[in-house]
Amino acid sequence: MSKYIIDKRLLFKKGEQARLLLDLKQNFNLTWKGMAESVGLSEYTIRVGWYGERTTIPYSCLYELIKRYPLYKWDYITNNLITEILPPKWGQVKGGEASKETLRTANEKYIKLPDKNNIKFAEFVGIQLGDGHLSQTGIEITLEHPAEDDYKNYISELLFDLFDRKPIIRFKQSKKSVVSIIINSKRLVKFLNDTGLMTGNKVTNGAQIPEFILANPTLLKWCIRGLVDTDGGVFHKQKGYSRCIIEFTSNSKPLLLTFTKAIAILGFKSSKSGSPASNKAVRIQGQKDVNKYFDEIGFSNKKNITRLLYFKNLGYVPKREELDKYL
């Protein structure tokens, strides 16, 4: 976690703060993480806050960086790159305590909107359609805890890569223990609405795979991965069979229909589970298609990866209580 530093702040000429940090990084073969650790801060602070010129740099931090990596003389920096040395807590001195509305408005700037044709964004769409909820103010993805803690970490990194925002992690205890991954941003909500994701209840609103993903087989594979990793998985077919199946479940009929359509587009044969009236699942059962799924789509959720390895090495899919020992 980043520490809060009460110190004088350095206000650079536009673009010079980013250029200086990049020069240090390249000339000394540093990573953002390595640079951050050298002054006891987080990678996010250096890479997003400072390099992105969203925040000013504390005097003592830059002085320590230049002392460690003397690419430029201190006098050169202060005389040529910096326009002003601001007092500690200068934001509060200038404008008083920021109101909640001011903080909310400022917070909206701290979100990156990715290219919707990014394969990782397609995986996020699948995750969001599966275990996610899109409200008027942000996104929330809820997973089992502690069984899916590895997947929680994976999704957190995915969101950071896509949106340049560290999500809030919130643990909850009701009938079962769960963990929620949250990003609040109305700007992000609008962007997701524009790509085809709807706010509110996914079942009553008829959530489904967006058309732009259905039209692109590469994106479709990653979206399917996200869907199966959240609302599906690898399961043993039934007693007496040394086979496994891929199954996806949902209470949203439009989502089941577009999932079935997606599987067909990608060349898989699928079948429904249960009676037509109560059907809430789509299965890939043929072992040729199951193996094709393993090879061409795969998983990011450790519980499905573990089930797959079990099946490939031992010929069966472990029961839940056995699986929990490895998660």
mmCIF file of C-alpha atoms in Angstrom:
data_model
loop_
_atom_site.group_PDB
_atom_site.id
_atom_site.type_symbol
_atom_site.label_atom_id
_atom_site.label_comp_id
_atom_site.label_asym_id
_atom_site.label_seq_id
_atom_site.Cartn_x
_atom_site.Cartn_y
_atom_site.Cartn_z
ATOM 1 C CA MET A 1 0.000 0.000 0.000
ATOM 2 C CA SER A 2 1.276 3.472 -0.856
ATOM 3 C CA LYS A 3 2.280 5.741 2.002
ATOM 4 C CA TYR A 4 1.046 9.304 2.262
ATOM 5 C CA ILE A 5 3.942 11.770 2.234
ATOM 6 C CA ILE A 6 3.649 15.240 3.754
ATOM 7 C CA ASP A 7 6.344 17.165 1.919
ATOM 8 C CA LYS A 8 6.929 19.983 -0.522
ATOM 9 C CA ARG A 9 5.691 19.065 -4.002
ATOM 10 C CA LEU A 10 7.418 19.649 -7.331
ATOM 11 C CA LEU A 11 5.311 21.108 -10.126
ATOM 12 C CA PHE A 12 6.933 20.262 -13.483
ATOM 13 C CA LYS A 13 6.452 21.870 -16.860
ATOM 14 C CA LYS A 14 3.868 19.895 -18.837
ATOM 15 C CA GLY A 15 5.372 16.637 -20.100
ATOM 16 C CA GLU A 16 8.701 17.031 -18.297
ATOM 17 C CA GLN A 17 7.781 14.917 -15.273
ATOM 18 C CA ALA A 18 6.929 11.921 -17.479
ATOM 19 C CA ARG A 19 10.006 12.445 -19.650
ATOM 20 C CA LEU A 20 12.328 12.564 -16.645
ATOM 21 C CA LEU A 21 10.951 9.339 -15.174
ATOM 22 C CA LEU A 22 11.125 7.562 -18.529
ATOM 23 C CA ASP A 23 14.737 8.716 -18.993
ATOM 24 C CA LEU A 24 15.663 7.275 -15.589
ATOM 25 C CA LYS A 25 13.855 4.018 -16.333
ATOM 26 C CA GLN A 26 15.495 3.496 -19.720
ATOM 27 C CA ASN A 27 19.020 4.662 -18.890
ATOM 28 C CA PHE A 28 19.308 2.546 -15.742
ATOM 29 C CA ASN A 29 17.342 -0.458 -17.111
ATOM 30 C CA LEU A 30 14.717 -0.132 -14.387
ATOM 31 C CA THR A 31 11.194 -1.465 -14.137
ATOM 32 C CA TRP A 32 8.447 0.719 -12.689
ATOM 33 C CA LYS A 33 8.296 -1.705 -9.783
ATOM 34 C CA GLY A 34 12.041 -1.474 -9.175
ATOM 35 C CA MET A 35 11.977 2.300 -9.305
ATOM 36 C CA ALA A 36 9.067 2.383 -6.860
ATOM 37 C CA GLU A 37 10.747 0.028 -4.394
ATOM 38 C CA SER A 38 13.868 2.193 -4.339
ATOM 39 C CA VAL A 39 11.861 4.987 -2.684
ATOM 40 C CA GLY A 40 9.455 2.763 -0.737
ATOM 41 C CA LEU A 41 6.350 3.421 -2.830
ATOM 42 C CA SER A 42 3.955 1.342 -4.920
ATOM 43 C CA GLU A 43 4.374 0.708 -8.626
ATOM 44 C CA TYR A 44 0.941 2.291 -9.156
ATOM 45 C CA THR A 45 2.112 5.581 -7.618
ATOM 46 C CA ILE A 46 5.130 5.771 -9.935
ATOM 47 C CA ARG A 47 3.618 4.404 -13.137
ATOM 48 C CA VAL A 48 0.116 5.865 -12.994
ATOM 49 C CA GLY A 49 0.364 8.820 -10.627
ATOM 50 C CA TRP A 50 3.774 10.268 -11.464
ATOM 51 C CA TYR A 51 4.476 9.002 -14.983
ATOM 52 C CA GLY A 52 0.871 9.725 -15.943
ATOM 53 C CA GLU A 53 1.363 13.235 -14.479
ATOM 54 C CA ARG A 54 -1.764 12.855 -12.392
ATOM 55 C CA THR A 55 0.028 13.746 -9.168
ATOM 56 C CA THR A 56 2.997 15.915 -8.284
ATOM 57 C CA ILE A 57 6.174 14.335 -6.896
ATOM 58 C CA PRO A 58 7.245 14.943 -3.281
ATOM 59 C CA TYR A 59 10.540 16.836 -3.073
ATOM 60 C CA SER A 60 12.237 14.172 -0.912
ATOM 61 C CA CYS A 61 11.196 11.299 -3.209
ATOM 62 C CA LEU A 62 12.613 12.842 -6.364
ATOM 63 C CA TYR A 63 15.765 13.897 -4.518
ATOM 64 C CA GLU A 64 16.268 10.270 -3.430
ATOM 65 C CA LEU A 65 15.653 8.996 -6.973
ATOM 66 C CA ILE A 66 18.219 11.380 -8.458
ATOM 67 C CA LYS A 67 20.678 10.477 -5.718
ATOM 68 C CA ARG A 68 20.323 6.789 -6.615
ATOM 69 C CA TYR A 69 20.162 7.324 -10.373
ATOM 70 C CA PRO A 70 22.228 10.466 -11.144
ATOM 71 C CA LEU A 71 21.285 10.972 -14.777
ATOM 72 C CA TYR A 72 20.727 14.718 -14.290
ATOM 73 C CA LYS A 73 22.120 17.173 -11.764
ATOM 74 C CA TRP A 74 19.641 18.425 -9.190
ATOM 75 C CA ASP A 75 20.245 22.047 -10.176
ATOM 76 C CA TYR A 76 19.419 21.251 -13.793
ATOM 77 C CA ILE A 77 16.078 19.737 -12.772
ATOM 78 C CA THR A 78 15.045 22.572 -10.467
ATOM 79 C CA ASN A 79 16.198 25.316 -12.861
ATOM 80 C CA ASN A 80 14.942 23.874 -16.163
ATOM 81 C CA LEU A 81 12.147 21.350 -15.591
ATOM 82 C CA ILE A 82 10.251 22.624 -12.558
ATOM 83 C CA THR A 83 8.006 25.681 -12.584
ATOM 84 C CA GLU A 84 7.173 25.810 -8.880
ATOM 85 C CA ILE A 85 7.925 24.148 -5.539
ATOM 86 C CA LEU A 86 4.601 23.849 -3.732
ATOM 87 C CA PRO A 87 4.158 23.788 0.064
ATOM 88 C CA PRO A 88 3.096 20.621 1.940
ATOM 89 C CA LYS A 89 -0.677 19.973 1.728
ATOM 90 C CA TRP A 90 -0.809 22.623 -0.974
ATOM 91 C CA GLY A 91 -4.132 21.326 -2.286
ATOM 92 C CA GLN A 92 -5.784 21.855 1.091
ATOM 93 C CA VAL A 93 -4.099 25.240 1.521
ATOM 94 C CA LYS A 94 -5.334 26.336 -1.882
ATOM 95 C CA GLY A 95 -8.875 25.102 -1.748
ATOM 96 C CA GLY A 96 -9.625 23.800 1.733
ATOM 97 C CA GLU A 97 -10.796 20.265 2.338
ATOM 98 C CA ALA A 98 -12.054 18.809 -0.925
ATOM 99 C CA SER A 99 -15.756 18.082 -0.922
ATOM 100 C CA LYS A 100 -17.064 14.599 -1.670
ATOM 101 C CA GLU A 101 -18.365 15.861 -4.993
ATOM 102 C CA THR A 102 -14.943 17.244 -5.915
ATOM 103 C CA LEU A 103 -13.312 13.939 -5.036
ATOM 104 C CA ARG A 104 -15.910 12.039 -7.031
ATOM 105 C CA THR A 105 -15.373 14.241 -10.081
ATOM 106 C CA ALA A 106 -11.597 13.950 -9.808
ATOM 107 C CA ASN A 107 -11.911 10.206 -9.414
ATOM 108 C CA GLU A 108 -13.637 9.936 -12.787
ATOM 109 C CA LYS A 109 -10.383 11.011 -14.457
ATOM 110 C CA TYR A 110 -8.562 8.001 -13.054
ATOM 111 C CA ILE A 111 -10.012 5.445 -15.435
ATOM 112 C CA LYS A 112 -8.631 4.236 -18.741
ATOM 113 C CA LEU A 113 -11.078 3.058 -21.378
ATOM 114 C CA PRO A 114 -9.549 0.171 -23.360
ATOM 115 C CA ASP A 115 -9.966 -0.793 -26.988
ATOM 116 C CA LYS A 116 -13.072 -2.981 -27.033
ATOM 117 C CA ASN A 117 -11.309 -5.298 -29.506
ATOM 118 C CA ASN A 118 -8.700 -6.160 -26.867
ATOM 119 C CA ILE A 119 -8.850 -9.916 -26.109
ATOM 120 C CA LYS A 120 -8.499 -9.249 -22.376
ATOM 121 C CA PHE A 121 -11.476 -6.899 -22.527
ATOM 122 C CA ALA A 122 -13.442 -9.722 -24.165
ATOM 123 C CA GLU A 123 -12.481 -11.992 -21.251
ATOM 124 C CA PHE A 124 -13.617 -9.286 -18.828
ATOM 125 C CA VAL A 125 -16.980 -9.090 -20.638
ATOM 126 C CA GLY A 126 -17.409 -12.839 -20.092
ATOM 127 C CA ILE A 127 -16.488 -12.520 -16.407
ATOM 128 C CA GLN A 128 -18.870 -9.579 -15.986
ATOM 129 C CA LEU A 129 -21.726 -11.454 -17.682
ATOM 130 C CA GLY A 130 -21.028 -14.422 -15.424
ATOM 131 C CA ASP A 131 -20.295 -13.290 -11.869
ATOM 132 C CA GLY A 132 -20.503 -9.536 -12.341
ATOM 133 C CA HIS A 133 -23.063 -6.854 -11.589
ATOM 134 C CA LEU A 134 -23.163 -3.513 -13.406
ATOM 135 C CA SER A 135 -24.857 -0.738 -11.436
ATOM 136 C CA GLN A 136 -25.343 2.940 -12.229
ATOM 137 C CA THR A 137 -22.096 3.734 -10.407
ATOM 138 C CA GLY A 138 -19.700 0.885 -11.192
ATOM 139 C CA ILE A 139 -18.912 -2.811 -11.512
ATOM 140 C CA GLU A 140 -18.834 -5.553 -8.886
ATOM 141 C CA ILE A 141 -17.621 -9.120 -9.466
ATOM 142 C CA THR A 142 -18.377 -11.614 -6.688
ATOM 143 C CA LEU A 143 -16.468 -14.869 -6.167
ATOM 144 C CA GLU A 144 -16.286 -17.632 -3.585
ATOM 145 C CA HIS A 145 -13.823 -17.098 -0.741
ATOM 146 C CA PRO A 146 -11.335 -18.626 -0.147
ATOM 147 C CA ALA A 147 -11.858 -21.168 -2.962
ATOM 148 C CA GLU A 148 -11.420 -18.563 -5.713
ATOM 149 C CA ASP A 149 -8.826 -16.290 -4.118
ATOM 150 C CA ASP A 150 -6.321 -17.022 -6.893
ATOM 151 C CA TYR A 151 -8.924 -16.068 -9.463
ATOM 152 C CA LYS A 152 -9.694 -12.916 -7.450
ATOM 153 C CA ASN A 153 -6.036 -11.927 -7.812
ATOM 154 C CA TYR A 154 -6.114 -12.703 -11.532
ATOM 155 C CA ILE A 155 -9.222 -10.560 -12.088
ATOM 156 C CA SER A 156 -7.797 -7.707 -10.009
ATOM 157 C CA GLU A 157 -4.696 -7.642 -12.217
ATOM 158 C CA LEU A 158 -6.867 -7.890 -15.324
ATOM 159 C CA LEU A 159 -8.925 -4.860 -14.254
ATOM 160 C CA PHE A 160 -5.794 -2.894 -13.432
ATOM 161 C CA ASP A 161 -4.326 -3.658 -16.865
ATOM 162 C CA LEU A 162 -7.553 -2.734 -18.643
ATOM 163 C CA PHE A 163 -8.682 0.322 -16.690
ATOM 164 C CA ASP A 164 -5.555 1.577 -14.878
ATOM 165 C CA ARG A 165 -7.478 1.418 -11.610
ATOM 166 C CA LYS A 166 -6.794 -0.767 -8.593
ATOM 167 C CA PRO A 167 -10.132 -2.314 -7.627
ATOM 168 C CA ILE A 168 -11.576 -2.319 -4.122
ATOM 169 C CA ILE A 169 -11.545 -5.790 -2.529
ATOM 170 C CA ARG A 170 -14.369 -6.432 -0.067
ATOM 171 C CA PHE A 171 -14.956 -9.659 1.873
ATOM 172 C CA LYS A 172 -18.527 -10.560 2.853
ATOM 173 C CA GLN A 173 -20.041 -13.250 5.036
ATOM 174 C CA SER A 174 -23.668 -14.315 4.673
ATOM 175 C CA LYS A 175 -24.789 -17.866 3.952
ATOM 176 C CA LYS A 176 -21.352 -18.422 2.463
ATOM 177 C CA SER A 177 -18.126 -16.481 2.413
ATOM 178 C CA VAL A 178 -17.583 -14.395 -0.724
ATOM 179 C CA VAL A 179 -15.242 -11.701 -1.962
ATOM 180 C CA SER A 180 -16.232 -8.776 -4.193
ATOM 181 C CA ILE A 181 -13.989 -6.932 -6.650
ATOM 182 C CA ILE A 182 -15.276 -3.395 -7.169
ATOM 183 C CA ILE A 183 -14.536 -0.396 -9.378
ATOM 184 C CA ASN A 184 -16.730 2.682 -9.032
ATOM 185 C CA SER A 185 -16.800 4.897 -12.109
ATOM 186 C CA LYS A 186 -19.802 6.304 -13.956
ATOM 187 C CA ARG A 187 -17.553 6.917 -16.942
ATOM 188 C CA LEU A 188 -16.708 3.206 -17.034
ATOM 189 C CA VAL A 189 -20.401 2.303 -16.723
ATOM 190 C CA LYS A 190 -21.259 4.470 -19.730
ATOM 191 C CA PHE A 191 -18.453 2.874 -21.736
ATOM 192 C CA LEU A 192 -19.682 -0.627 -20.861
ATOM 193 C CA ASN A 193 -23.261 0.344 -21.719
ATOM 194 C CA ASP A 194 -22.035 1.532 -25.112
ATOM 195 C CA THR A 195 -20.352 -1.841 -25.745
ATOM 196 C CA GLY A 196 -23.576 -3.744 -25.049
ATOM 197 C CA LEU A 197 -23.509 -4.496 -21.306
ATOM 198 C CA MET A 198 -26.636 -3.419 -19.436
ATOM 199 C CA THR A 199 -26.972 -2.054 -15.926
ATOM 200 C CA GLY A 200 -29.242 -3.749 -13.422
ATOM 201 C CA ASN A 201 -30.481 -7.328 -13.168
ATOM 202 C CA LYS A 202 -28.941 -9.516 -15.870
ATOM 203 C CA VAL A 203 -31.863 -11.963 -15.953
ATOM 204 C CA THR A 204 -34.727 -9.472 -16.209
ATOM 205 C CA ASN A 205 -32.744 -7.299 -18.632
ATOM 206 C CA GLY A 206 -31.903 -10.228 -20.901
ATOM 207 C CA ALA A 207 -28.102 -10.086 -20.692
ATOM 208 C CA GLN A 208 -26.301 -11.638 -23.645
ATOM 209 C CA ILE A 209 -22.954 -11.714 -25.424
ATOM 210 C CA PRO A 210 -22.510 -8.406 -27.320
ATOM 211 C CA GLU A 211 -22.726 -8.511 -31.109
ATOM 212 C CA PHE A 212 -19.217 -7.142 -31.682
ATOM 213 C CA ILE A 213 -17.809 -10.143 -29.796
ATOM 214 C CA LEU A 214 -20.033 -12.666 -31.599
ATOM 215 C CA ALA A 215 -18.716 -11.263 -34.886
ATOM 216 C CA ASN A 216 -15.061 -11.870 -33.956
ATOM 217 C CA PRO A 217 -14.010 -15.512 -33.301
ATOM 218 C CA THR A 218 -10.833 -14.491 -31.462
ATOM 219 C CA LEU A 219 -12.710 -12.224 -29.049
ATOM 220 C CA LEU A 220 -15.403 -14.869 -28.733
ATOM 221 C CA LYS A 221 -12.959 -17.471 -27.407
ATOM 222 C CA TRP A 222 -11.809 -15.116 -24.652
ATOM 223 C CA CYS A 223 -15.360 -14.128 -23.756
ATOM 224 C CA ILE A 224 -16.349 -17.805 -23.504
ATOM 225 C CA ARG A 225 -13.344 -18.380 -21.236
ATOM 226 C CA GLY A 226 -14.606 -15.662 -18.884
ATOM 227 C CA LEU A 227 -18.148 -17.049 -18.893
ATOM 228 C CA VAL A 228 -17.149 -20.651 -18.165
ATOM 229 C CA ASP A 229 -14.591 -19.618 -15.528
ATOM 230 C CA THR A 230 -17.349 -17.824 -13.597
ATOM 231 C CA ASP A 231 -20.680 -19.560 -14.286
ATOM 232 C CA GLY A 232 -19.425 -22.892 -15.550
ATOM 233 C CA GLY A 233 -16.543 -25.302 -15.308
ATOM 234 C CA VAL A 234 -15.114 -28.785 -15.784
ATOM 235 C CA PHE A 235 -17.196 -31.621 -14.344
ATOM 236 C CA HIS A 236 -17.208 -35.415 -14.318
ATOM 237 C CA LYS A 237 -19.797 -36.731 -16.755
ATOM 238 C CA GLN A 238 -21.403 -39.264 -14.420
ATOM 239 C CA LYS A 239 -20.674 -42.541 -12.674
ATOM 240 C CA GLY A 240 -19.396 -45.257 -14.957
ATOM 241 C CA TYR A 241 -17.845 -42.841 -17.467
ATOM 242 C CA SER A 242 -14.171 -41.875 -17.651
ATOM 243 C CA ARG A 243 -15.090 -38.633 -19.320
ATOM 244 C CA CYS A 244 -15.524 -35.017 -18.353
ATOM 245 C CA ILE A 245 -17.753 -32.252 -19.661
ATOM 246 C CA ILE A 246 -17.646 -28.468 -19.989
ATOM 247 C CA GLU A 247 -20.824 -26.913 -18.624
ATOM 248 C CA PHE A 248 -22.138 -23.351 -18.529
ATOM 249 C CA THR A 249 -25.177 -22.394 -16.441
ATOM 250 C CA SER A 250 -27.271 -19.225 -16.356
ATOM 251 C CA ASN A 251 -30.754 -18.049 -15.419
ATOM 252 C CA SER A 252 -30.705 -15.713 -18.428
ATOM 253 C CA LYS A 253 -32.217 -17.413 -21.474
ATOM 254 C CA PRO A 254 -30.777 -14.824 -23.920
ATOM 255 C CA LEU A 255 -27.319 -15.463 -22.452
ATOM 256 C CA LEU A 256 -27.758 -19.239 -22.796
ATOM 257 C CA LEU A 257 -28.905 -18.765 -26.392
ATOM 258 C CA THR A 258 -25.965 -16.551 -27.338
ATOM 259 C CA PHE A 259 -23.578 -18.930 -25.531
ATOM 260 C CA THR A 260 -24.983 -21.819 -27.595
ATOM 261 C CA LYS A 261 -24.639 -19.711 -30.746
ATOM 262 C CA ALA A 262 -21.069 -18.792 -29.802
ATOM 263 C CA ILE A 263 -20.077 -22.413 -29.240
ATOM 264 C CA ALA A 264 -21.489 -23.325 -32.665
ATOM 265 C CA ILE A 265 -19.619 -20.448 -34.331
ATOM 266 C CA LEU A 266 -16.386 -21.813 -32.858
ATOM 267 C CA GLY A 267 -17.107 -25.306 -34.171
ATOM 268 C CA PHE A 268 -18.278 -27.057 -30.981
ATOM 269 C CA LYS A 269 -21.287 -29.327 -30.608
ATOM 270 C CA SER A 270 -23.359 -28.627 -27.508
ATOM 271 C CA SER A 271 -26.346 -30.089 -25.706
ATOM 272 C CA LYS A 272 -28.810 -28.801 -23.138
ATOM 273 C CA SER A 273 -29.122 -30.127 -19.608
ATOM 274 C CA GLY A 274 -32.517 -30.749 -18.006
ATOM 275 C CA SER A 275 -36.052 -30.405 -19.348
ATOM 276 C CA PRO A 276 -36.857 -27.664 -21.895
ATOM 277 C CA ALA A 277 -38.886 -25.775 -19.271
ATOM 278 C CA SER A 278 -36.208 -25.813 -16.574
ATOM 279 C CA ASN A 279 -33.114 -25.785 -18.771
ATOM 280 C CA LYS A 280 -30.417 -23.523 -17.354
ATOM 281 C CA ALA A 281 -27.270 -25.182 -18.681
ATOM 282 C CA VAL A 282 -25.397 -25.843 -21.913
ATOM 283 C CA ARG A 283 -22.847 -28.660 -22.106
ATOM 284 C CA ILE A 284 -19.968 -29.681 -24.328
ATOM 285 C CA GLN A 285 -19.855 -33.462 -23.862
ATOM 286 C CA GLY A 286 -18.087 -35.079 -26.800
ATOM 287 C CA GLN A 287 -14.520 -35.783 -25.710
ATOM 288 C CA LYS A 288 -13.123 -34.562 -29.021
ATOM 289 C CA ASP A 289 -14.853 -31.211 -28.455
ATOM 290 C CA VAL A 290 -13.862 -31.160 -24.774
ATOM 291 C CA ASN A 291 -10.199 -31.592 -25.725
ATOM 292 C CA LYS A 292 -10.607 -28.932 -28.398
ATOM 293 C CA TYR A 293 -11.981 -26.584 -25.732
ATOM 294 C CA PHE A 294 -8.978 -27.287 -23.495
ATOM 295 C CA ASP A 295 -6.572 -26.518 -26.352
ATOM 296 C CA GLU A 296 -8.284 -23.552 -28.027
ATOM 297 C CA ILE A 297 -10.062 -21.710 -25.192
ATOM 298 C CA GLY A 298 -8.681 -22.904 -21.863
ATOM 299 C CA PHE A 299 -9.122 -21.412 -18.393
ATOM 300 C CA SER A 300 -7.851 -18.637 -16.134
ATOM 301 C CA ASN A 301 -9.614 -19.870 -12.971
ATOM 302 C CA LYS A 302 -7.395 -22.178 -10.914
ATOM 303 C CA LYS A 303 -10.299 -24.426 -9.902
ATOM 304 C CA ASN A 304 -10.930 -25.309 -13.554
ATOM 305 C CA ILE A 305 -7.223 -25.662 -14.329
ATOM 306 C CA THR A 306 -6.877 -28.059 -11.363
ATOM 307 C CA ARG A 307 -9.891 -30.098 -12.479
ATOM 308 C CA LEU A 308 -8.436 -30.296 -15.981
ATOM 309 C CA LEU A 309 -5.023 -31.477 -14.734
ATOM 310 C CA TYR A 310 -6.698 -34.049 -12.499
ATOM 311 C CA PHE A 311 -8.666 -35.417 -15.423
ATOM 312 C CA LYS A 312 -5.698 -35.521 -17.798
ATOM 313 C CA ASN A 313 -3.384 -37.187 -15.276
ATOM 314 C CA LEU A 314 -5.750 -39.387 -13.263
ATOM 315 C CA GLY A 315 -8.743 -39.829 -15.551
ATOM 316 C CA TYR A 316 -11.376 -38.255 -13.309
ATOM 317 C CA VAL A 317 -12.558 -34.869 -12.059
ATOM 318 C CA PRO A 318 -12.250 -34.430 -8.267
ATOM 319 C CA LYS A 319 -15.236 -33.765 -6.039
ATOM 320 C CA ARG A 320 -15.562 -30.366 -4.387
ATOM 321 C CA GLU A 321 -14.177 -31.417 -0.995
ATOM 322 C CA GLU A 322 -11.156 -33.021 -2.675
ATOM 323 C CA LEU A 323 -10.609 -30.017 -4.925
ATOM 324 C CA ASP A 324 -10.638 -27.582 -1.977
ATOM 325 C CA LYS A 325 -7.370 -29.082 -0.691
ATOM 326 C CA TYR A 326 -5.562 -27.778 -3.773
ATOM 327 C CA LEU A 327 -7.089 -24.293 -3.953
#
